[in-house]
Amino acid sequence: MPGHTLIAMFIAASCALSTGANAQKVYKCGNVYSQTPCPGGDLIDPADPRTSAQKDQTDLAIGRDARLADAMEKARLAQEKKDLAANTPTKKSLEKPASAKTPKKLSTQQAKVKKKKEKESDYFVAQLPGDKKKKSTLKKSTPEKDVNKI
């Protein structure tokens, strides 16, 4: 059995060493990057030109910014919750007070508007100009007036 373990470790180690990334050539062809050369393409060095100190500084800045973003998100969510609670009506505020149960007397203009709204249909009906029905309250024309129209 110890031989099988040794063989397995050898195979695992050889696989790990064989997967090392080799530097590849990268070409910039206009706005596209490719591994194959193209006419007029430029050869680009894919290596990171930063020093380890610069990389560490960048990693620290990224971590700091992530923590700041999390704190800002928590503050925003807390403020939204507070605003929602302040603007949500309570059960008592939804109930009508006793004085509001008595109907108010409407002015004649308000009563006409309300009556007109009650008569209107809930559905839209297209009409052509001149298709309006004549009201029965209009006076009928006399024959003398009809002659003048012709």
mmCIF file of C-alpha atoms in Angstrom:
data_model
loop_
_atom_site.group_PDB
_atom_site.id
_atom_site.type_symbol
_atom_site.label_atom_id
_atom_site.label_comp_id
_atom_site.label_asym_id
_atom_site.label_seq_id
_atom_site.Cartn_x
_atom_site.Cartn_y
_atom_site.Cartn_z
ATOM 1 C CA MET A 1 0.000 0.000 0.000
ATOM 2 C CA PRO A 2 2.723 2.545 0.738
ATOM 3 C CA GLY A 3 3.858 2.093 -2.865
ATOM 4 C CA HIS A 4 0.467 3.165 -4.211
ATOM 5 C CA THR A 5 0.545 6.319 -2.122
ATOM 6 C CA LEU A 6 4.043 7.149 -3.353
ATOM 7 C CA ILE A 7 3.002 6.648 -6.975
ATOM 8 C CA ALA A 8 -0.109 8.816 -6.499
ATOM 9 C CA MET A 9 1.984 11.614 -4.955
ATOM 10 C CA PHE A 10 4.472 11.391 -7.852
ATOM 11 C CA ILE A 11 1.676 11.654 -10.448
ATOM 12 C CA ALA A 12 0.059 14.586 -8.612
ATOM 13 C CA ALA A 13 3.395 16.432 -8.409
ATOM 14 C CA SER A 14 4.183 15.855 -12.091
ATOM 15 C CA CYS A 15 0.724 17.153 -13.084
ATOM 16 C CA ALA A 16 1.196 20.277 -10.984
ATOM 17 C CA LEU A 17 4.580 21.010 -12.560
ATOM 18 C CA SER A 18 3.370 20.435 -16.101
ATOM 19 C CA THR A 19 0.522 22.959 -15.803
ATOM 20 C CA GLY A 20 2.793 25.944 -15.285
ATOM 21 C CA ALA A 21 1.770 28.922 -17.376
ATOM 22 C CA ASN A 22 4.172 29.721 -20.148
ATOM 23 C CA ALA A 23 4.536 33.258 -21.389
ATOM 24 C CA GLN A 24 2.547 33.668 -24.569
ATOM 25 C CA LYS A 25 2.800 36.326 -27.206
ATOM 26 C CA VAL A 26 -0.124 38.741 -27.348
ATOM 27 C CA TYR A 27 -0.913 40.868 -30.373
ATOM 28 C CA LYS A 28 -3.049 44.007 -30.426
ATOM 29 C CA CYS A 29 -4.966 44.212 -33.684
ATOM 30 C CA GLY A 30 -6.905 47.499 -33.597
ATOM 31 C CA ASN A 31 -9.168 47.181 -30.513
ATOM 32 C CA VAL A 32 -8.843 43.387 -30.300
ATOM 33 C CA TYR A 33 -6.204 41.330 -28.497
ATOM 34 C CA SER A 34 -5.245 37.969 -29.934
ATOM 35 C CA GLN A 35 -2.650 35.188 -29.660
ATOM 36 C CA THR A 36 -2.278 35.020 -33.421
ATOM 37 C CA PRO A 37 -0.432 37.703 -35.356
ATOM 38 C CA CYS A 38 -2.431 39.923 -37.669
ATOM 39 C CA PRO A 39 -1.438 42.407 -40.382
ATOM 40 C CA GLY A 40 -0.493 45.705 -38.732
ATOM 41 C CA GLY A 41 -0.773 44.175 -35.228
ATOM 42 C CA ASP A 42 1.558 45.194 -32.396
ATOM 43 C CA LEU A 43 3.307 42.675 -30.123
ATOM 44 C CA ILE A 44 2.358 43.398 -26.487
ATOM 45 C CA ASP A 45 4.227 42.287 -23.358
ATOM 46 C CA PRO A 46 1.561 40.671 -21.118
ATOM 47 C CA ALA A 47 3.731 40.813 -17.967
ATOM 48 C CA ASP A 48 2.614 43.039 -15.083
ATOM 49 C CA PRO A 49 5.118 45.941 -14.977
ATOM 50 C CA ARG A 50 4.277 46.901 -11.367
ATOM 51 C CA THR A 51 6.597 46.211 -8.466
ATOM 52 C CA SER A 52 5.441 44.059 -5.557
ATOM 53 C CA ALA A 53 5.142 47.197 -3.386
ATOM 54 C CA GLN A 54 2.845 48.813 -5.959
ATOM 55 C CA LYS A 55 0.745 45.643 -6.158
ATOM 56 C CA ASP A 56 0.455 45.477 -2.355
ATOM 57 C CA GLN A 57 -0.562 49.154 -2.248
ATOM 58 C CA THR A 58 -3.232 48.538 -4.887
ATOM 59 C CA ASP A 59 -4.562 45.483 -3.031
ATOM 60 C CA LEU A 60 -4.847 47.536 0.187
ATOM 61 C CA ALA A 61 -6.710 50.299 -1.643
ATOM 62 C CA ILE A 62 -9.117 47.764 -3.167
ATOM 63 C CA GLY A 63 -9.809 46.257 0.263
ATOM 64 C CA ARG A 64 -10.341 49.708 1.815
ATOM 65 C CA ASP A 65 -12.731 50.702 -0.972
ATOM 66 C CA ALA A 66 -14.703 47.451 -0.592
ATOM 67 C CA ARG A 67 -15.107 48.015 3.163
ATOM 68 C CA LEU A 68 -16.172 51.633 2.552
ATOM 69 C CA ALA A 69 -18.719 50.502 -0.056
ATOM 70 C CA ASP A 70 -20.172 47.942 2.374
ATOM 71 C CA ALA A 71 -20.454 50.587 5.110
ATOM 72 C CA MET A 72 -22.145 53.011 2.711
ATOM 73 C CA GLU A 73 -24.618 50.318 1.621
ATOM 74 C CA LYS A 74 -25.515 49.513 5.230
ATOM 75 C CA ALA A 75 -26.015 53.211 6.005
ATOM 76 C CA ARG A 76 -28.224 53.642 2.916
ATOM 77 C CA LEU A 77 -30.357 50.613 3.788
ATOM 78 C CA ALA A 78 -30.770 51.843 7.376
ATOM 79 C CA GLN A 79 -31.795 55.313 6.126
ATOM 80 C CA GLU A 80 -34.294 53.809 3.670
ATOM 81 C CA LYS A 81 -35.798 51.696 6.445
ATOM 82 C CA LYS A 82 -36.055 54.754 8.707
ATOM 83 C CA ASP A 83 -37.694 56.823 5.931
ATOM 84 C CA LEU A 84 -40.138 54.038 5.110
ATOM 85 C CA ALA A 85 -41.163 53.736 8.759
ATOM 86 C CA ALA A 86 -41.658 57.506 8.999
ATOM 87 C CA ASN A 87 -43.805 57.658 5.845
ATOM 88 C CA THR A 88 -45.907 54.538 6.390
ATOM 89 C CA PRO A 89 -49.376 55.422 7.698
ATOM 90 C CA THR A 90 -50.383 53.765 10.944
ATOM 91 C CA LYS A 91 -53.661 51.928 11.448
ATOM 92 C CA LYS A 92 -55.062 54.804 13.521
ATOM 93 C CA SER A 93 -54.259 57.395 10.874
ATOM 94 C CA LEU A 94 -56.169 55.355 8.282
ATOM 95 C CA GLU A 95 -59.356 55.386 10.351
ATOM 96 C CA LYS A 96 -61.703 58.308 9.688
ATOM 97 C CA PRO A 97 -62.442 60.579 12.626
ATOM 98 C CA ALA A 98 -66.068 60.844 13.736
ATOM 99 C CA SER A 99 -66.417 64.354 12.337
ATOM 100 C CA ALA A 100 -65.393 63.159 8.884
ATOM 101 C CA LYS A 101 -68.337 60.729 8.713
ATOM 102 C CA THR A 102 -70.838 63.542 8.130
ATOM 103 C CA PRO A 103 -70.943 64.487 4.451
ATOM 104 C CA LYS A 104 -69.932 68.006 3.551
ATOM 105 C CA LYS A 105 -72.296 70.165 1.567
ATOM 106 C CA LEU A 106 -70.910 70.669 -1.894
ATOM 107 C CA SER A 107 -71.157 73.919 -3.811
ATOM 108 C CA THR A 108 -73.397 73.838 -6.869
ATOM 109 C CA GLN A 109 -70.395 73.830 -9.220
ATOM 110 C CA GLN A 110 -68.786 70.903 -7.344
ATOM 111 C CA ALA A 111 -72.107 69.034 -7.358
ATOM 112 C CA LYS A 112 -72.416 69.468 -11.153
ATOM 113 C CA VAL A 113 -68.885 68.177 -11.716
ATOM 114 C CA LYS A 114 -69.480 65.205 -9.420
ATOM 115 C CA LYS A 115 -72.790 64.396 -11.143
ATOM 116 C CA LYS A 116 -71.138 64.607 -14.578
ATOM 117 C CA LYS A 117 -68.325 62.259 -13.478
ATOM 118 C CA GLU A 118 -70.863 59.759 -12.154
ATOM 119 C CA LYS A 119 -72.691 59.708 -15.512
ATOM 120 C CA GLU A 120 -69.539 59.139 -17.576
ATOM 121 C CA SER A 121 -68.839 55.586 -18.625
ATOM 122 C CA ASP A 122 -65.818 53.669 -17.380
ATOM 123 C CA TYR A 123 -64.999 52.744 -20.966
ATOM 124 C CA PHE A 124 -63.614 54.932 -23.693
ATOM 125 C CA VAL A 125 -65.916 55.368 -26.661
ATOM 126 C CA ALA A 126 -64.527 56.995 -29.794
ATOM 127 C CA GLN A 127 -66.788 59.592 -31.381
ATOM 128 C CA LEU A 128 -66.570 61.622 -34.538
ATOM 129 C CA PRO A 129 -67.089 65.381 -34.415
ATOM 130 C CA GLY A 130 -70.774 66.161 -34.737
ATOM 131 C CA ASP A 131 -71.854 62.743 -33.402
ATOM 132 C CA LYS A 132 -72.882 64.152 -30.057
ATOM 133 C CA LYS A 133 -76.479 63.506 -29.106
ATOM 134 C CA LYS A 134 -78.699 66.557 -28.821
ATOM 135 C CA LYS A 135 -80.098 67.112 -25.386
ATOM 136 C CA SER A 136 -83.872 66.943 -25.004
ATOM 137 C CA THR A 137 -83.863 70.263 -23.165
ATOM 138 C CA LEU A 138 -83.205 72.173 -26.428
ATOM 139 C CA LYS A 139 -86.113 74.051 -27.903
ATOM 140 C CA LYS A 140 -87.557 72.717 -31.116
ATOM 141 C CA SER A 141 -87.114 74.984 -34.086
ATOM 142 C CA THR A 142 -90.083 76.632 -35.687
ATOM 143 C CA PRO A 143 -90.767 76.220 -39.430
ATOM 144 C CA GLU A 144 -89.906 79.879 -40.086
ATOM 145 C CA LYS A 145 -86.377 79.348 -38.744
ATOM 146 C CA ASP A 146 -85.950 76.193 -40.820
ATOM 147 C CA VAL A 147 -86.745 78.092 -44.008
ATOM 148 C CA ASN A 148 -84.008 80.588 -43.261
ATOM 149 C CA LYS A 149 -81.452 77.795 -43.014
ATOM 150 C CA ILE A 150 -82.078 76.541 -46.572
#
